[in-house]
mmCIF file of C-alpha atoms in Angstrom:
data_model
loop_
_atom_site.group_PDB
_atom_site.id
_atom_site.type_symbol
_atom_site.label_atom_id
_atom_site.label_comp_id
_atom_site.label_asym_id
_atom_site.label_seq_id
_atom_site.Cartn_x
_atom_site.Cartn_y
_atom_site.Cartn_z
ATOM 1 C CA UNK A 906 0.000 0.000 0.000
ATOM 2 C CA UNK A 907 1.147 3.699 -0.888
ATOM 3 C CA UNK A 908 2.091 5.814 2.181
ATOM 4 C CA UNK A 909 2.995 9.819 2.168
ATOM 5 C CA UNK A 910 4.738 10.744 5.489
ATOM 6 C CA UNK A 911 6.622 14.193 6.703
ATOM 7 C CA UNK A 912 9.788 15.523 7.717
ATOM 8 C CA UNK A 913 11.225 18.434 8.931
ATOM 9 C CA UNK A 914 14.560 17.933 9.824
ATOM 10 C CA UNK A 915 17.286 20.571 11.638
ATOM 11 C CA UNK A 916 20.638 19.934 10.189
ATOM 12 C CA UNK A 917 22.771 23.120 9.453
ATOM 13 C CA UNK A 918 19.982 24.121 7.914
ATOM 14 C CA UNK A 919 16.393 23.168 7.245
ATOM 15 C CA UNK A 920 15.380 20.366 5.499
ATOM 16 C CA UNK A 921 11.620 19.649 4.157
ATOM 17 C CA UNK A 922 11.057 15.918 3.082
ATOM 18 C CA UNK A 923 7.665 14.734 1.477
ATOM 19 C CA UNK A 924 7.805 11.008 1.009
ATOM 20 C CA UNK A 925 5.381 8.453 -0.267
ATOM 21 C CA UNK A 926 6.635 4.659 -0.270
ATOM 22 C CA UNK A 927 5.149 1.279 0.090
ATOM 23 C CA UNK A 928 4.895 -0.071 2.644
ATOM 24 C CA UNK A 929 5.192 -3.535 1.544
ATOM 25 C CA UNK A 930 7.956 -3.547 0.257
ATOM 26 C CA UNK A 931 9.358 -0.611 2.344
ATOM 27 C CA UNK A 932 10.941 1.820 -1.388
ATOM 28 C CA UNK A 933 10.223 5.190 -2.143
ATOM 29 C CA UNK A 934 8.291 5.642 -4.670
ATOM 30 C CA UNK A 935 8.939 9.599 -4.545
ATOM 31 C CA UNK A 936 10.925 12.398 -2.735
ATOM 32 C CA UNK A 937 10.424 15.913 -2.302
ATOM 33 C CA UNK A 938 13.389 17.554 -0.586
ATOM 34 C CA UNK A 939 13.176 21.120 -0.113
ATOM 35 C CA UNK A 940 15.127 23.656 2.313
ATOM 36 C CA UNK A 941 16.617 26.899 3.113
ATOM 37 C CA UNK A 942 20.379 25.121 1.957
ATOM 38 C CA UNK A 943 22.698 25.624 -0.688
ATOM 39 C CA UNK A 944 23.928 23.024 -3.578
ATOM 40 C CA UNK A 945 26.070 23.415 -6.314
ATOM 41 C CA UNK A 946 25.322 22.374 -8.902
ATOM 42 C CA UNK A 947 21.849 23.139 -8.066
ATOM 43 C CA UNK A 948 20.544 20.995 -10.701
ATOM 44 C CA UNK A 949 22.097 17.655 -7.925
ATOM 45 C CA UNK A 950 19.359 18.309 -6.109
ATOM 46 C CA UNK A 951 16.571 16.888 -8.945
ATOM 47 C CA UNK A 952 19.260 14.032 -9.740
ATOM 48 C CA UNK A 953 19.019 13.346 -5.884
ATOM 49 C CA UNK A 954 15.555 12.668 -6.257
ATOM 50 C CA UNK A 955 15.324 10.405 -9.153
ATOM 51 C CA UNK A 956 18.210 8.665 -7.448
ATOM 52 C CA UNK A 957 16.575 7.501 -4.095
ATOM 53 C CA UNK A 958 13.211 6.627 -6.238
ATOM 54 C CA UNK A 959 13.610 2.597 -5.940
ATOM 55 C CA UNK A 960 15.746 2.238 -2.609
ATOM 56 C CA UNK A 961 15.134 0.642 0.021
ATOM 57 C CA UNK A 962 14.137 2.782 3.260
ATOM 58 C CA UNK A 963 17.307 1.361 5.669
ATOM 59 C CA UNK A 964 19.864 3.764 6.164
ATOM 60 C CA UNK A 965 22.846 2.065 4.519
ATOM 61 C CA UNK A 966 20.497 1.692 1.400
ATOM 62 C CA UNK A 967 19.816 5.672 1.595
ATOM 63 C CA UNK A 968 22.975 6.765 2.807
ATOM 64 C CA UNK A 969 25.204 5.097 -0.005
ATOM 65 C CA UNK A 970 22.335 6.186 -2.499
ATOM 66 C CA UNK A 971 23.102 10.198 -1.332
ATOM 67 C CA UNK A 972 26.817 9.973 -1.811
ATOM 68 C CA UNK A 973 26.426 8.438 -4.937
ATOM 69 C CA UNK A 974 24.553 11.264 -6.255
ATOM 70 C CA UNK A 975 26.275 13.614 -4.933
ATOM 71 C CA UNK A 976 29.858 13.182 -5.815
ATOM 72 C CA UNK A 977 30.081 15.530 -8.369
ATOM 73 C CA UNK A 978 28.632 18.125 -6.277
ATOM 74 C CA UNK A 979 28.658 20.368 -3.393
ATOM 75 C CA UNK A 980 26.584 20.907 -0.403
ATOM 76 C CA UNK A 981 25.987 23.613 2.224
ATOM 77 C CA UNK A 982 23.865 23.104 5.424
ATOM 78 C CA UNK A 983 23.340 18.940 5.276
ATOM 79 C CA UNK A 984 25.317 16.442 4.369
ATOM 80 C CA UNK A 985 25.040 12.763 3.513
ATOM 81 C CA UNK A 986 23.996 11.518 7.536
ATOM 82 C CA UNK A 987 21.941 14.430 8.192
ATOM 83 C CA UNK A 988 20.147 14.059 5.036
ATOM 84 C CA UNK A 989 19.662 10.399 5.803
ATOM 85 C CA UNK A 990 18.326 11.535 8.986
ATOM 86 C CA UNK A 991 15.538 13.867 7.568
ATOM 87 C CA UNK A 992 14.487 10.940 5.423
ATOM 88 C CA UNK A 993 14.190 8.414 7.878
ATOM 89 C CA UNK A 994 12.828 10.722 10.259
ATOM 90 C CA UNK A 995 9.473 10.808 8.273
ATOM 91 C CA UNK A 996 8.751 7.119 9.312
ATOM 92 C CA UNK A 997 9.242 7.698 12.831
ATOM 93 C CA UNK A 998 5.385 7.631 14.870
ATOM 94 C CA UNK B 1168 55.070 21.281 7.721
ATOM 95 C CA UNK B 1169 55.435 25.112 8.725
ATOM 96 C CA UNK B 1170 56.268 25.324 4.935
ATOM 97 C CA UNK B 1171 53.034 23.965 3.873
ATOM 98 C CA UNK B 1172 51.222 26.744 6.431
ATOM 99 C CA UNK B 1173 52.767 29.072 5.128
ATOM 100 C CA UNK B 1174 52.468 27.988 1.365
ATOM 101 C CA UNK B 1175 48.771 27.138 2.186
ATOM 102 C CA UNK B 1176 48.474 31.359 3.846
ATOM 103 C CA UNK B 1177 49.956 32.834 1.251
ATOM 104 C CA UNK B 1178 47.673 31.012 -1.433
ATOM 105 C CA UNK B 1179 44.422 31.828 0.991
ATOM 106 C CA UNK B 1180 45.983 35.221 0.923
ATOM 107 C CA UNK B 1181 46.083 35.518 -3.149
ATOM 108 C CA UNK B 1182 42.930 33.577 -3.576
ATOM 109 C CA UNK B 1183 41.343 36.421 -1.308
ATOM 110 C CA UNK B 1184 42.429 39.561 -3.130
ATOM 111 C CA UNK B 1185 41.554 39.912 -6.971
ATOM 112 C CA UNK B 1186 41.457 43.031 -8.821
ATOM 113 C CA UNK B 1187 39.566 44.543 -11.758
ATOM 114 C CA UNK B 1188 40.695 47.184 -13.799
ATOM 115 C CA UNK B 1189 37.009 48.076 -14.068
ATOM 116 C CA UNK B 1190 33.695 47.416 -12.592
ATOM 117 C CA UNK B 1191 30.354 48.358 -14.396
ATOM 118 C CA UNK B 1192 27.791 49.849 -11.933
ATOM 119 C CA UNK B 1193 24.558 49.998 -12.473
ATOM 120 C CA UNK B 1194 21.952 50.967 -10.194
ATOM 121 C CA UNK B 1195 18.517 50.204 -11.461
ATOM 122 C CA UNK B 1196 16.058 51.450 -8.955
ATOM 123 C CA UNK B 1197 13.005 49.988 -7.453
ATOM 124 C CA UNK B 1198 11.673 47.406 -9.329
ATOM 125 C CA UNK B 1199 9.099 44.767 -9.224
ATOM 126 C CA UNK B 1200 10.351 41.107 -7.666
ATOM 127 C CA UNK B 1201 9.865 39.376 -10.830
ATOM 128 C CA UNK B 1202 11.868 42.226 -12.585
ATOM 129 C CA UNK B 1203 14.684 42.109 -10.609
ATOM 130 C CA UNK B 1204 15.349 38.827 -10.691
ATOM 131 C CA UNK B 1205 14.915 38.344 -14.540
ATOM 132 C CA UNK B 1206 17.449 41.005 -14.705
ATOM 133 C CA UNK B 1207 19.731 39.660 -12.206
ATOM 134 C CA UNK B 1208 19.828 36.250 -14.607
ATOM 135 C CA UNK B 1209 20.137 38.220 -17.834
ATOM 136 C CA UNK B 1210 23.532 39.833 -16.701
ATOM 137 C CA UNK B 1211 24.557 36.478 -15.725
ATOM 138 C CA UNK B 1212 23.983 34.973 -18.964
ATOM 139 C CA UNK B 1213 25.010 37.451 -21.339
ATOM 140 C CA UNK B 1214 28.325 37.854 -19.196
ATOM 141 C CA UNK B 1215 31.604 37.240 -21.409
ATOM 142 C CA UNK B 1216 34.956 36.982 -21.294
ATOM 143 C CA UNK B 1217 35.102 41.137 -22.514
ATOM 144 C CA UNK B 1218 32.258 41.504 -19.813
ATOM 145 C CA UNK B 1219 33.870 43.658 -16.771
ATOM 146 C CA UNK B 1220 32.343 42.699 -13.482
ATOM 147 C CA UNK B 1221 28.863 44.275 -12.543
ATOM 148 C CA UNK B 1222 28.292 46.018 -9.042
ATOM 149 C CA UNK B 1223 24.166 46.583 -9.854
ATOM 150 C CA UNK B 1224 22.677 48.088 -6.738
ATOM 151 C CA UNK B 1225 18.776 48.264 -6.282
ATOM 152 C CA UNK B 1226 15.192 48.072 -4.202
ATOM 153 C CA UNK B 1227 12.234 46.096 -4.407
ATOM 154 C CA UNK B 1228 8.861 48.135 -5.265
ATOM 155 C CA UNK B 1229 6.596 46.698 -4.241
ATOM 156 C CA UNK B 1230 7.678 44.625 -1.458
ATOM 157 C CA UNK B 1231 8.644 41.482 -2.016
ATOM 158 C CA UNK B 1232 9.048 37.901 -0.563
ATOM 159 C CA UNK B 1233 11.722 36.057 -2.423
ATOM 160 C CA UNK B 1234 11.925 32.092 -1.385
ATOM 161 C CA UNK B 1235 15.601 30.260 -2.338
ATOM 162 C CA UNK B 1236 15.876 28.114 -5.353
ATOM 163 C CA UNK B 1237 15.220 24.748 -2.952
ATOM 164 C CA UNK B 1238 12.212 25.894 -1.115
ATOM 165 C CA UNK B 1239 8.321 25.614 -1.759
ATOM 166 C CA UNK B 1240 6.243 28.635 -2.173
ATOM 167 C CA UNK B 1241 3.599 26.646 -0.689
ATOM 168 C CA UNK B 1242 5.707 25.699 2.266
ATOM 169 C CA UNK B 1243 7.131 28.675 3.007
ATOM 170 C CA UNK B 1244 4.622 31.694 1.810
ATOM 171 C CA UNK B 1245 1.506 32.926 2.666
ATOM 172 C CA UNK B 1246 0.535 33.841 -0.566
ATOM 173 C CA UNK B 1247 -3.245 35.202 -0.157
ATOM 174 C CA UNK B 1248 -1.500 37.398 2.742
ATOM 175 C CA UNK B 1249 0.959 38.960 0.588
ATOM 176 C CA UNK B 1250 -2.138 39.529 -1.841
ATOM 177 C CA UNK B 1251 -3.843 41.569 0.577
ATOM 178 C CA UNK B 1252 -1.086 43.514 1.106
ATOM 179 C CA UNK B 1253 0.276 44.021 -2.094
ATOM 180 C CA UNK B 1254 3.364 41.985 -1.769
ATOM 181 C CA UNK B 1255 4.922 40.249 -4.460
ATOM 182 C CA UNK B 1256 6.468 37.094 -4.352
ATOM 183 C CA UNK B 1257 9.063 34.867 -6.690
ATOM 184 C CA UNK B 1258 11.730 32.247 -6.692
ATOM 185 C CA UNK B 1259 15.294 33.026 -6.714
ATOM 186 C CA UNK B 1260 17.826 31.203 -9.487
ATOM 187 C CA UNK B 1261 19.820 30.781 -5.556
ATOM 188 C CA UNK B 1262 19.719 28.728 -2.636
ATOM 189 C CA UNK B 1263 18.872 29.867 0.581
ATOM 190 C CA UNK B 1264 16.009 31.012 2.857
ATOM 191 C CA UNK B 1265 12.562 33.307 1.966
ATOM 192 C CA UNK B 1266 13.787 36.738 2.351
ATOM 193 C CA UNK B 1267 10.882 39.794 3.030
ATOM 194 C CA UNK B 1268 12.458 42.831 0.593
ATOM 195 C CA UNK B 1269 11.087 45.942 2.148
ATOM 196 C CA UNK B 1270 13.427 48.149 3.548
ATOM 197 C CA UNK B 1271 16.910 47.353 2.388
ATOM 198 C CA UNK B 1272 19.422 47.644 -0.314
ATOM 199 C CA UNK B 1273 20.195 44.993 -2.248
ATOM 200 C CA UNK B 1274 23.051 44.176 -4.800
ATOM 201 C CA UNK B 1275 24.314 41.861 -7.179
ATOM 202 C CA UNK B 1276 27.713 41.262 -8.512
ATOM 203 C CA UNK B 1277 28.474 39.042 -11.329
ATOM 204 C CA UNK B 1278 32.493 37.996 -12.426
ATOM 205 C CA UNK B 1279 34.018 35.792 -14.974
ATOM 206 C CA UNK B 1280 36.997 35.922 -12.174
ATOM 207 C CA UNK B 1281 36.418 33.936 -9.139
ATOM 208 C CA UNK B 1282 37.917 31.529 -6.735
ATOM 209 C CA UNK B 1283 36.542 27.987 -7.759
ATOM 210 C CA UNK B 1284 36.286 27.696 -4.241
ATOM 211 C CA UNK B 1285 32.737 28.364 -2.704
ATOM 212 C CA UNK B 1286 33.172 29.292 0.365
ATOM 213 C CA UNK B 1287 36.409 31.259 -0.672
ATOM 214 C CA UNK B 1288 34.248 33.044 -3.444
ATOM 215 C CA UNK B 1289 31.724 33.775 -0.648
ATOM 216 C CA UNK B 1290 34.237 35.403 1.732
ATOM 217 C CA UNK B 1291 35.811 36.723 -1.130
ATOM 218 C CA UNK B 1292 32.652 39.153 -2.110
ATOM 219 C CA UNK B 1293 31.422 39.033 1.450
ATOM 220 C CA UNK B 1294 34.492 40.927 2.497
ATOM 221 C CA UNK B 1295 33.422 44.137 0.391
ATOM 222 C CA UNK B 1296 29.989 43.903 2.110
ATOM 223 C CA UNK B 1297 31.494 43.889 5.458
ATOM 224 C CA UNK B 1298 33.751 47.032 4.735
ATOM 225 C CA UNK B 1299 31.176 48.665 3.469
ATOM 226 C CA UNK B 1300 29.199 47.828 6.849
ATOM 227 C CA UNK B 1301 32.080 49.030 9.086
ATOM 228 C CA UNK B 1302 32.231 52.291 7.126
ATOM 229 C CA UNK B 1303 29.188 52.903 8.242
ATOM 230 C CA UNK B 1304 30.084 52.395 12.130
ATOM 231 C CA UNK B 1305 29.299 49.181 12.759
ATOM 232 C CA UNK B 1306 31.839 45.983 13.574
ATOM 233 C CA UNK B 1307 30.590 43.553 11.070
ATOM 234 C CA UNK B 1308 32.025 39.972 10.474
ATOM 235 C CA UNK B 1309 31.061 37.604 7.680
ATOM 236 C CA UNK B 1310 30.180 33.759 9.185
ATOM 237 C CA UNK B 1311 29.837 31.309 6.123
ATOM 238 C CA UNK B 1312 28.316 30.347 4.384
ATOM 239 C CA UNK B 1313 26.127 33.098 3.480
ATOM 240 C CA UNK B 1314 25.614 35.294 6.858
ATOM 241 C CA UNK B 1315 26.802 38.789 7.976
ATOM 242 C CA UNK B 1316 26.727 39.625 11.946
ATOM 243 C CA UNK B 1317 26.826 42.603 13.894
ATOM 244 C CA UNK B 1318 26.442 42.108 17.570
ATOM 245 C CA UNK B 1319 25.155 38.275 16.821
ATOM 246 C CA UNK B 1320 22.472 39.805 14.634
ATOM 247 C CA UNK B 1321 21.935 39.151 11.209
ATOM 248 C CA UNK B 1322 22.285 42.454 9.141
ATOM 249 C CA UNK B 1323 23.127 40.705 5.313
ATOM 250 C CA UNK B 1324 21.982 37.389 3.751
ATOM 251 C CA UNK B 1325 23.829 36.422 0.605
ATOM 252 C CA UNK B 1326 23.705 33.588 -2.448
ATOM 253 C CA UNK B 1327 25.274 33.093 -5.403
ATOM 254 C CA UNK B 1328 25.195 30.535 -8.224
ATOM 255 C CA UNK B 1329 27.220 30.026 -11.042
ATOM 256 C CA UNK B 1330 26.243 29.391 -14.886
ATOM 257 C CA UNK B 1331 27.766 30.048 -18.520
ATOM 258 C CA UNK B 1332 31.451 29.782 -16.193
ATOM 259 C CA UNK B 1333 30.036 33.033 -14.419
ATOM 260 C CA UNK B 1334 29.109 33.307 -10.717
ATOM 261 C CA UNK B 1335 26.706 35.580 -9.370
ATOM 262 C CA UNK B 1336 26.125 36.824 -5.921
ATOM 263 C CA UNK B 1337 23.494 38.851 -4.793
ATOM 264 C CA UNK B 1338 22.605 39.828 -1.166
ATOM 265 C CA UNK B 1339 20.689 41.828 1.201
ATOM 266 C CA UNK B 1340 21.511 44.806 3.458
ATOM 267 C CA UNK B 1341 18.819 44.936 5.944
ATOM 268 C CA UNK B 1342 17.925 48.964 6.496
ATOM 269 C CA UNK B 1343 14.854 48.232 8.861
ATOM 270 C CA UNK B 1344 13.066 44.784 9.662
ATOM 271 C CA UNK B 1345 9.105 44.799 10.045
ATOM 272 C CA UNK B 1346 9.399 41.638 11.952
ATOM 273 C CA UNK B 1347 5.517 41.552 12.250
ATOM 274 C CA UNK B 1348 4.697 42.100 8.285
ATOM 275 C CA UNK B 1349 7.926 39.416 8.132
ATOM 276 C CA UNK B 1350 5.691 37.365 10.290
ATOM 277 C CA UNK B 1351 2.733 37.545 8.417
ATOM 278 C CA UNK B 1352 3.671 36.683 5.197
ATOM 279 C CA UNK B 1353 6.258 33.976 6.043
ATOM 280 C CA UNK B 1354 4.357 30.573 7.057
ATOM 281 C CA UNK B 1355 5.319 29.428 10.408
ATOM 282 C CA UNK B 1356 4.750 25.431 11.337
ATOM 283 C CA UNK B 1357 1.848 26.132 13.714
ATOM 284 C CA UNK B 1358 0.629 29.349 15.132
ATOM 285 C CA UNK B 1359 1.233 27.679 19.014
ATOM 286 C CA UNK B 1360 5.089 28.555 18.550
ATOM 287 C CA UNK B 1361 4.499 31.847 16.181
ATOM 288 C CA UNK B 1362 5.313 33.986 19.137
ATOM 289 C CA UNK B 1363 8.263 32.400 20.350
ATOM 290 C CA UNK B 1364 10.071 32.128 17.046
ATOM 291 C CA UNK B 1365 8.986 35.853 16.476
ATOM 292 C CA UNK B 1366 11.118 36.764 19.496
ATOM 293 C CA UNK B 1367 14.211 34.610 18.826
ATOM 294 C CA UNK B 1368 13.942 36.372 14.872
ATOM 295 C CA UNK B 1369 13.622 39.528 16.747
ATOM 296 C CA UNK B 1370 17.208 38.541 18.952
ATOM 297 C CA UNK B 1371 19.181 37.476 15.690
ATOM 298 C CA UNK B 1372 17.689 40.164 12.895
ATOM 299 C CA UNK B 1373 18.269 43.713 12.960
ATOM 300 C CA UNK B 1374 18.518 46.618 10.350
ATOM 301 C CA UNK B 1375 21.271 49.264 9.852
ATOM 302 C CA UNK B 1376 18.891 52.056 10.543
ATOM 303 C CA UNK B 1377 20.755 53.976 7.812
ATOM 304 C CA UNK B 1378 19.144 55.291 4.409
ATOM 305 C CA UNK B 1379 19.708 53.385 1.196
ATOM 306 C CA UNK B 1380 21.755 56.463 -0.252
ATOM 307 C CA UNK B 1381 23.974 56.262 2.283
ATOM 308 C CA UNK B 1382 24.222 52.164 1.955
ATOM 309 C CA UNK B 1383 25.018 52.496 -1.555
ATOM 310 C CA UNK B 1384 27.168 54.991 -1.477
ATOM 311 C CA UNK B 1385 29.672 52.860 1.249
ATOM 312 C CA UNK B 1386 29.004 49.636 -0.960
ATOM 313 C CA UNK B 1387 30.123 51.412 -3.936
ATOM 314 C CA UNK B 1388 33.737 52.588 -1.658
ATOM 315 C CA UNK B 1389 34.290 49.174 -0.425
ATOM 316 C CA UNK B 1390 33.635 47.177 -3.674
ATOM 317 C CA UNK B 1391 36.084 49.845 -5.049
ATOM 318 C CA UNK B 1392 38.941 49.126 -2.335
ATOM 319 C CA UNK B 1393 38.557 45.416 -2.291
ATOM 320 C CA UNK B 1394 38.861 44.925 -5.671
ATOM 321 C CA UNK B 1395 41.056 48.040 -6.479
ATOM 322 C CA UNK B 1396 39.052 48.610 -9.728
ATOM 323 C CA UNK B 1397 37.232 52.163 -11.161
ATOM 324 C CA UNK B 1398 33.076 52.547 -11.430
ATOM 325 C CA UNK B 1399 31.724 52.548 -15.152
ATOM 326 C CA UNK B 1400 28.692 53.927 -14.365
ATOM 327 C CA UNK B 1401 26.255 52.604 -17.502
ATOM 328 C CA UNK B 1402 22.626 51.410 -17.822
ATOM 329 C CA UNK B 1403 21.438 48.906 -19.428
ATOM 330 C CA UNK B 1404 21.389 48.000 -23.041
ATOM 331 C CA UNK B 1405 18.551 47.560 -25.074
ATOM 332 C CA UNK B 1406 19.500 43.660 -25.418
ATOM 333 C CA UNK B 1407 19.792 43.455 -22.066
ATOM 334 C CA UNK B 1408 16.391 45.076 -21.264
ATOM 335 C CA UNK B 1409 14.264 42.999 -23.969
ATOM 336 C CA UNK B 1410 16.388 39.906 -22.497
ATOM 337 C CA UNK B 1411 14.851 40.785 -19.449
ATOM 338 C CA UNK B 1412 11.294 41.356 -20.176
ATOM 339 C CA UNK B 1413 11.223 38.009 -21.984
ATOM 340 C CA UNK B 1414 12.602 36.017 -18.868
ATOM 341 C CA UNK B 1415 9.853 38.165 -16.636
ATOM 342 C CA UNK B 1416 6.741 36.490 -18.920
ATOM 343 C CA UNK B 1417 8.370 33.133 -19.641
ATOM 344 C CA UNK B 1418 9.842 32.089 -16.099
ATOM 345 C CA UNK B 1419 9.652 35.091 -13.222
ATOM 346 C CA UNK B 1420 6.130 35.494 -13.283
ATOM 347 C CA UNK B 1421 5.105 32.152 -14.543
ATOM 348 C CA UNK B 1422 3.618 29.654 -12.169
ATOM 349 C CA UNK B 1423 5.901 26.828 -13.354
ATOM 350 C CA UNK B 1424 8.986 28.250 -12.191
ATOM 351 C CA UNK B 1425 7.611 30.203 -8.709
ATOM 352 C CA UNK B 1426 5.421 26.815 -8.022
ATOM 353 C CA UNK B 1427 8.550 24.641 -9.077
ATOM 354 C CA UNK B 1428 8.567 22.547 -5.917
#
């Protein structure tokens, strides 16, 4: 079954998630990050996105998934963990 | 190991301090939001390697709520408030945090020239901002990424972004803060908490209290010194104007790009 859930998460600075997965087999099916931060290029940030479409919601899963997509890039006010955080944050009652 | 210090100094030293024969100034007024930031993307893109750097200096008529390039307008604006009040409201091409443009100066400066560094590019134009601060009494210091303090309070917010191998920084220097207005048109997660986040704003915000002439006039001085280059004071071209008008329609004021997210 399809599930949305929240996030708002404090790293540096503040990140938005809007998730909706399944809960059967525990993947996103889509992401919507959004925040006061700072990424360059900012066009990572859609890439991101597509990226974590399909993975599994465990933090290793996610985690790896982030740095993947964002070697090539730069970012100011998360990181990798924190970001993971915000994300798994949304499941939490 | 001292050797590498030093080595490492003296490059942090020369990555810091670039200079420009020439800058080309323009100061375009009050403008409306989606205006201003058309504009601020047109001298971005049609920047080239003859291009000088731009210093533009301007206002926001009418007010304005800008929200950065990551954030939702839906999120973070209270868009049938701003209606009733006649404030504007548009997405930056930067990152960063919704930004209430009342009563402030704000600027823009776009280079070919720059450290590839961010947060050395930041600091580098930063540092003109906080001269131009101190010149006008204050002790200001820039805190990265994007922040500049006096007394622990915000008094400048900056962003920049980089396209067509150009970067572009733009920024605010806070005049006065209407915390309440700021309040009103900037969603807050639930009203319980409104008050108490209005208060710690109130302890980390303040304005210079000093006229936009005499902002401009300093910013103008400092960007001077710090880069040791001349004013070319110019307006814009016809190109550049049409340029901007067409961006206005086809992304500023279009629901696509302001409802992006």
């Amino acid at each position: 079954m399809l599930k949305t859930a929240h996030n708002v998460y404090k790293a540096k600075k503040l990140i938005k998630i809007s998730l909706e997965y399944m809960d059967d087999g525990n993947v996103i099916k889509s992401i919507r990050i959004t925040g006061d931060f700072f990424l360059y290029p900012e066009e990572a940030l859609d890439q991101l996105e597509s990226s974590l479409i399909g993975t599994e919601i465990d933090r290793h899963s996610i985690k790896e998934t982030i740095e993947n997509a964002l070697q090539e890039s730069e970012p100011f006010g998360f990181d990798s963990e924190s970001l993971t955080d915000a994300i798994l944050g949304c499941l939490k009652p | 190991m001292l050797d590498r210090e030093l080595d490492k100094n003296q490059k942090d030293k020369f990555r810091l301090s670039l200079k420009f024969n020439s800058i080309r100034l323009l100061e375009t007024g009050f403008n409306p939001a989606s205006w201003n930031m058309a504009l601020d993307e047109v001298l971005l893109m049609n920047c080239t390697n003859d291009s000088p750097p731009i210093l533009r200096l301007y206002g926001w008529s009418p007010p304005a709520v800008s929200i950065g390039y990551f954030q939702s307008m839906e999120e973070e604006v209270n868009v049938d408030k701003c209606n009733d009040l006649g404030i504007e409201f548009v997405r930056r091409m930067t990152g960063g945090g919704a930004v209430l443009h009342q009563s402030e100066l704000t600027y823009s400066f776009i280079t070919k020239s720059y450290p590839m560094n961010i947060l050395a590019s930041y600091e580098l134009i930063c540092d003109a901002v906080v001269m131009c601060i101190n010149k006008l009494g204050f002790r200001s210091i820039y805190v990265p990424l994007n922040d500049i303090l006096v007394d622990n309070k915000k008094v400048s917010g900056n962003a920049q972004t980089r396209r067509n191998n150009t970067l572009l920084q733009h920024g605010t220097i806070l005049l006065n803060v209407d915390f309440d207005k700021m309040f009103s048109v900037l969603n807050v997660p639930s009203e319980k908490i409104k008050d108490k986040m209005l208060e710690n704003v109130k302890s980390r915000v303040m304005g210079l209290n000093k006229t936009f002439e005499e902002v401009a006039d300093k910013l103008k001085v400092s960007f001077s010194e710090k880069f040791n280059a001349q004013f070319i004071l110019d307006d814009l071209t016809d190109k550049e104007k049409k340029d901007t008008e067409k961006l206005v329609t086809e992304k500023y004021s279009a629901h696509q790009w302001n409802w992006k997210k």
